[in-house]
PDB file of C-alpha atoms in Angstrom:
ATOM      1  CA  UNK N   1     -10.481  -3.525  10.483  1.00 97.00           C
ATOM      2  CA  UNK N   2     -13.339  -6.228  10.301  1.00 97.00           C
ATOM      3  CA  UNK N   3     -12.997  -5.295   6.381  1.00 98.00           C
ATOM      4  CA  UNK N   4      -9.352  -5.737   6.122  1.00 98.00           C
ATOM      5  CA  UNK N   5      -9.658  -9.165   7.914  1.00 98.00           C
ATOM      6  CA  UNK N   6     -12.076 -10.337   5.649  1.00 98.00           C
ATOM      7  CA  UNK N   7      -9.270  -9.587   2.799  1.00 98.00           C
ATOM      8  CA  UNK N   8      -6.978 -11.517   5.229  1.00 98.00           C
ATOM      9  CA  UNK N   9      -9.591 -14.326   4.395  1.00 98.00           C
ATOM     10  CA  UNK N  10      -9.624 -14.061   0.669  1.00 98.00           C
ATOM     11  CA  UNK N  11      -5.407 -14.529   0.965  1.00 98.00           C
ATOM     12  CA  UNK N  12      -5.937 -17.626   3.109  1.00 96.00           C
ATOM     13  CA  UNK N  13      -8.210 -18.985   0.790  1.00 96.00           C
ATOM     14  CA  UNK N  14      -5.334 -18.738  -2.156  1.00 96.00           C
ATOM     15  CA  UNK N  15      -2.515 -20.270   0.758  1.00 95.00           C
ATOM     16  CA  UNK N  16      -1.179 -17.106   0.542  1.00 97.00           C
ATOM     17  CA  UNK N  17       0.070 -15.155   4.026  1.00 97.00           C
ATOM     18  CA  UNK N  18      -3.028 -13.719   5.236  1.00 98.00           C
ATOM     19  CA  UNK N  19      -2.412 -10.341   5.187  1.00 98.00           C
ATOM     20  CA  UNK N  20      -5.976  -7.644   4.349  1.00 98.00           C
ATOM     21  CA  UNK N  21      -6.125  -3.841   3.944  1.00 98.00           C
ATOM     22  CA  UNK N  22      -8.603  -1.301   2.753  1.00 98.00           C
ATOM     23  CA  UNK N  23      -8.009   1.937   1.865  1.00 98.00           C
ATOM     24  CA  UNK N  24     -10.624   4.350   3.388  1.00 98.00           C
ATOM     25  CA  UNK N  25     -11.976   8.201   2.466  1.00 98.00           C
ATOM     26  CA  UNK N  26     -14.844   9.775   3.623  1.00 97.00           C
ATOM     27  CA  UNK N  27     -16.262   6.662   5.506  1.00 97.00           C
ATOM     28  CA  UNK N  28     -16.346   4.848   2.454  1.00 98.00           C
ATOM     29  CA  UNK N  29     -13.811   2.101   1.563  1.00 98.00           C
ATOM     30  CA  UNK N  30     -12.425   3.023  -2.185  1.00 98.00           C
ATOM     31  CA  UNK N  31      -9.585   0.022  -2.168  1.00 98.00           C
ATOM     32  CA  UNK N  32      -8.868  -3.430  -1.137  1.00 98.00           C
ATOM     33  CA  UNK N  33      -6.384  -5.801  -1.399  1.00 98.00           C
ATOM     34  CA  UNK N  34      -4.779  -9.009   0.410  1.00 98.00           C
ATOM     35  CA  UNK N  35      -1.281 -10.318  -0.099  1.00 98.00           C
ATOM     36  CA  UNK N  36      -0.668 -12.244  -3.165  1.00 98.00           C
ATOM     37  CA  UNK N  37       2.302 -12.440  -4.211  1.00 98.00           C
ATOM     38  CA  UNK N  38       2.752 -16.278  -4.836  1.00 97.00           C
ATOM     39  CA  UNK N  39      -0.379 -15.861  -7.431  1.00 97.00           C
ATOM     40  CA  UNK N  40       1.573 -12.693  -8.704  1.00 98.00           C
ATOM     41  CA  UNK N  41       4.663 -13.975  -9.065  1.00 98.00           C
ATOM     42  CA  UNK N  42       4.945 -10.542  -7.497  1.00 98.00           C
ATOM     43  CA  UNK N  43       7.458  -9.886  -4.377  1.00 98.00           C
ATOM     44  CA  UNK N  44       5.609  -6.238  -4.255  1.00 98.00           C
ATOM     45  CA  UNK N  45       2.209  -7.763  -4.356  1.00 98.00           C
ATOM     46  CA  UNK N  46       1.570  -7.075  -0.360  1.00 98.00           C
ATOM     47  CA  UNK N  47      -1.856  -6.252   0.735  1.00 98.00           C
ATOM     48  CA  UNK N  48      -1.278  -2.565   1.557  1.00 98.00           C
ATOM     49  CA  UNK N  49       0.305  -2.094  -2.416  1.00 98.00           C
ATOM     50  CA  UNK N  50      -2.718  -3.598  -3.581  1.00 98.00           C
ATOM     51  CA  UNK N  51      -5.387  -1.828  -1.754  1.00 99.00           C
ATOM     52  CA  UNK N  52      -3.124   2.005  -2.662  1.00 98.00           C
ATOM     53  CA  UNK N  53      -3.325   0.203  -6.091  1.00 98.00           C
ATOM     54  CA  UNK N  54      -7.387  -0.319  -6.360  1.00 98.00           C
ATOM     55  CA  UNK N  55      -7.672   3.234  -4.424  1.00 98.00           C
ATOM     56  CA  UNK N  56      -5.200   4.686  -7.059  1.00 98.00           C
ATOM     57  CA  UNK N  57      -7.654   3.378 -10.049  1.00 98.00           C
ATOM     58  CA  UNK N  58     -10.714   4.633  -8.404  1.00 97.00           C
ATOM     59  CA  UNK N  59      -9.427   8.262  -7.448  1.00 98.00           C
ATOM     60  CA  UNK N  60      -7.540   8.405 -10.726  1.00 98.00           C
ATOM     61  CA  UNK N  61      -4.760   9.619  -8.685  1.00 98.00           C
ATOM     62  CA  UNK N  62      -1.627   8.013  -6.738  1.00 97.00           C
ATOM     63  CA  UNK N  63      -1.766  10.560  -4.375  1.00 98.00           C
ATOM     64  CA  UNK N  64      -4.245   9.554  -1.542  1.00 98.00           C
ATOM     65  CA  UNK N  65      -4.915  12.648   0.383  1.00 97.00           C
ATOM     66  CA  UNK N  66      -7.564  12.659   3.173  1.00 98.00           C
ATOM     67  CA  UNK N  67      -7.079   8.917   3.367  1.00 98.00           C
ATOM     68  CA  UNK N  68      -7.142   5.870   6.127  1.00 98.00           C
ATOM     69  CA  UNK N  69      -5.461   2.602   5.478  1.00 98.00           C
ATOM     70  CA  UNK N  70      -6.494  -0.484   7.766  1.00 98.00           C
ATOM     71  CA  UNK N  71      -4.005  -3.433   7.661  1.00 98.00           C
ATOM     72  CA  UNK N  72      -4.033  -7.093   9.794  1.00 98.00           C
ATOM     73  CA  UNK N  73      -0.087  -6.831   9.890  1.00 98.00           C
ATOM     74  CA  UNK N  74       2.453  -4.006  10.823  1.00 98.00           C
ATOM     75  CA  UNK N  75       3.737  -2.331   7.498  1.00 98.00           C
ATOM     76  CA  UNK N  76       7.317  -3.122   6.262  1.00 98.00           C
ATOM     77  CA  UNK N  77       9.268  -1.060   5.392  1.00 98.00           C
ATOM     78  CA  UNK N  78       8.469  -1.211   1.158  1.00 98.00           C
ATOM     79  CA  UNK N  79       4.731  -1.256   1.893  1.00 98.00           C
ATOM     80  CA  UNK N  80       5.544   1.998   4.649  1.00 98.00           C
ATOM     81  CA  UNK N  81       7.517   3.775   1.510  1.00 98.00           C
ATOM     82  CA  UNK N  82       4.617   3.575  -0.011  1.00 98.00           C
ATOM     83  CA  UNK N  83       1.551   4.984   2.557  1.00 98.00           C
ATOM     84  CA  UNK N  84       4.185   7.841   2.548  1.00 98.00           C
ATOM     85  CA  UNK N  85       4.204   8.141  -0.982  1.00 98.00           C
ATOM     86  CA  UNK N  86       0.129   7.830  -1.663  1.00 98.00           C
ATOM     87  CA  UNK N  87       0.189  10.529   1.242  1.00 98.00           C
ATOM     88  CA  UNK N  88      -1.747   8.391   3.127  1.00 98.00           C
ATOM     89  CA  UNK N  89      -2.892  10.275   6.587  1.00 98.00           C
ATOM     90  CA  UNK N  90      -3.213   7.635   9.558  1.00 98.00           C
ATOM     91  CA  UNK N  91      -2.354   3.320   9.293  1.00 98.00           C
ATOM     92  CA  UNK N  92      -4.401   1.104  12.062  1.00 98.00           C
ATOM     93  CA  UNK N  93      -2.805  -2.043  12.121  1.00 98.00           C
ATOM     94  CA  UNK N  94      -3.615  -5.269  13.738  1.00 98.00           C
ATOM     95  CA  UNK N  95      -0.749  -7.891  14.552  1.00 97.00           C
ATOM     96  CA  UNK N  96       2.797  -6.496  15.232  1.00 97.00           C
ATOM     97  CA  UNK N  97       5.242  -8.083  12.570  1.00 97.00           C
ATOM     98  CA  UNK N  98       8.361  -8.588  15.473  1.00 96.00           C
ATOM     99  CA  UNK N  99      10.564  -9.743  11.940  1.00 96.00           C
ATOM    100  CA  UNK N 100      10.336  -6.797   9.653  1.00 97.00           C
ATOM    101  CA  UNK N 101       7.569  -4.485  11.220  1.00 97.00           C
ATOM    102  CA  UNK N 102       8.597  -1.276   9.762  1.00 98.00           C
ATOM    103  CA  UNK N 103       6.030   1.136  12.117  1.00 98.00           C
ATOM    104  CA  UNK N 104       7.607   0.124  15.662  1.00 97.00           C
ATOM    105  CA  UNK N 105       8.648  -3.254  15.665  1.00 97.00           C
ATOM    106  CA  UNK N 106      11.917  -3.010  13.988  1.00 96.00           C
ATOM    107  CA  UNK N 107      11.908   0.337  13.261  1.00 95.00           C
ATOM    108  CA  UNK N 108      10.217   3.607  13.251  1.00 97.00           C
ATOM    109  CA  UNK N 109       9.964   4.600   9.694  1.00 98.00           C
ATOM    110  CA  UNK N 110       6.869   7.145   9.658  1.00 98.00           C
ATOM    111  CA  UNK N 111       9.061   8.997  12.619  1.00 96.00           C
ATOM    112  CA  UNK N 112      11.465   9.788  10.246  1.00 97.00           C
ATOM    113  CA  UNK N 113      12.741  13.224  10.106  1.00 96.00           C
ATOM    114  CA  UNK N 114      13.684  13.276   6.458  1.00 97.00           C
ATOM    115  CA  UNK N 115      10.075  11.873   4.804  1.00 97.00           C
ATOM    116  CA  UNK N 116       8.343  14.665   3.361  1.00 95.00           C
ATOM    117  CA  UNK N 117       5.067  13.377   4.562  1.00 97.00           C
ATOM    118  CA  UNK N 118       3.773  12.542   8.206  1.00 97.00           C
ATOM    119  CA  UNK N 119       2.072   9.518   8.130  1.00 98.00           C
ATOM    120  CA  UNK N 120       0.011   8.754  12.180  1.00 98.00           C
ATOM    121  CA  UNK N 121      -0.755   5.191  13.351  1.00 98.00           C
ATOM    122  CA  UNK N 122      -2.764   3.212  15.680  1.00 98.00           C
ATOM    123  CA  UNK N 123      -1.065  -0.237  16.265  1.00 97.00           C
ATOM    124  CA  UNK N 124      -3.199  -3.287  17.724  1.00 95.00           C
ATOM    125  CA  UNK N 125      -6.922  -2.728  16.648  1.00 94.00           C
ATOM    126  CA  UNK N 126      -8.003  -6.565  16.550  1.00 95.00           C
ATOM    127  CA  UNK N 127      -4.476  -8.303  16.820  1.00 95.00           C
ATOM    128  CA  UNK N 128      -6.159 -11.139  18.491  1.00 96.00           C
ATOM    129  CA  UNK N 129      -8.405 -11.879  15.116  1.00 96.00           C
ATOM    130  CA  UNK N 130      -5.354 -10.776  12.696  1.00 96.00           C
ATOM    131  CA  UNK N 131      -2.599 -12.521  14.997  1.00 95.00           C
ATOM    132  CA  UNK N 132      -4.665 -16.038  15.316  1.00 96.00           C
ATOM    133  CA  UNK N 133      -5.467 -16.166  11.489  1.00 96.00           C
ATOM    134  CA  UNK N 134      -1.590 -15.960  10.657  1.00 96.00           C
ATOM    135  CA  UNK N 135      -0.201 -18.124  13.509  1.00 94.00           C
ATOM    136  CA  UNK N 136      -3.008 -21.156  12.480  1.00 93.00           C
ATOM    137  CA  UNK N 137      -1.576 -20.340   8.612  1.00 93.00           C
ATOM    138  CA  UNK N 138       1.486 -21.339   9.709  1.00 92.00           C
ATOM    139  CA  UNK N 139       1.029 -24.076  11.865  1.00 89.00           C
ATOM    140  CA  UNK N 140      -0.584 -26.030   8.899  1.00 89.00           C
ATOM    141  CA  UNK N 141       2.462 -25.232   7.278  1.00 82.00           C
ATOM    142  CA  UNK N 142       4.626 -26.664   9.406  1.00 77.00           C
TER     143      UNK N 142
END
């Protein structure tokens, strides 16, 4: 998770939402990405697209079997489409997303009876780190 806040950083950096993942097999990270979608001009340009993206390129395959994917913020529900797509295995997420938090905030998407895929998930792994970089991204918005 330390990883996918660092990507959190590299968003901040662009005033972008900080939002990290990494996309992890074997122990070894094979994607990254952070939420861009204002430098995009992308509305699917969330961290978790990006890093199946980069992890897609390296594996030469959009199917991401045997795979972990580590993300500051809870899923929604286009980025949770997705993990169930690549065939992701398990999600650890940081920070609950109480607005459109696909995994058990607003929903329970990767509970879903009719998804040909079961996706598992840890929620909270460092929500203090995740949740304090996004509230002080918004307070200097405001």
């Amino acid at each position: 998770m330390q990883l996918a806040i660092i990507e959190a950083k590299k968003a901040l950096a662009l005033n972008e939402v900080p939002v990290g993942a990494i996309v992890v097999k074997d122990n070894k990270v094979i994607g990254a990405g952070f939420n861009s979608v204002i430098r995009d001009h992308s509305v699917t340009a969330h961290a978790e697209i990006n890093a199946i993206n980069a992890a897609s390129i390296i594996t030469k395959n959009y199917r991401l079997a045997n795979c972990d994917l580590y993300v500051t913020l809870e899923p929604c529900h286009m980025c949770a489409k997705a993990i169930v797509d690549a065939r992701i295995d398990n999600v650890y997420f940081a920070a609950f997303e109480p607005k459109t938090g696909s995994i058990v905030s607003v929903d329970n998407f990767f509970d879903k009876k009719f998804l040909n895929h079961k996706v598992n998930y840890v929620a909270g792994l460092m929500q203090d780190e995740s949740s304090a970089l996004l509230k002080d991204f918004f307070r200097a918005r405001r």
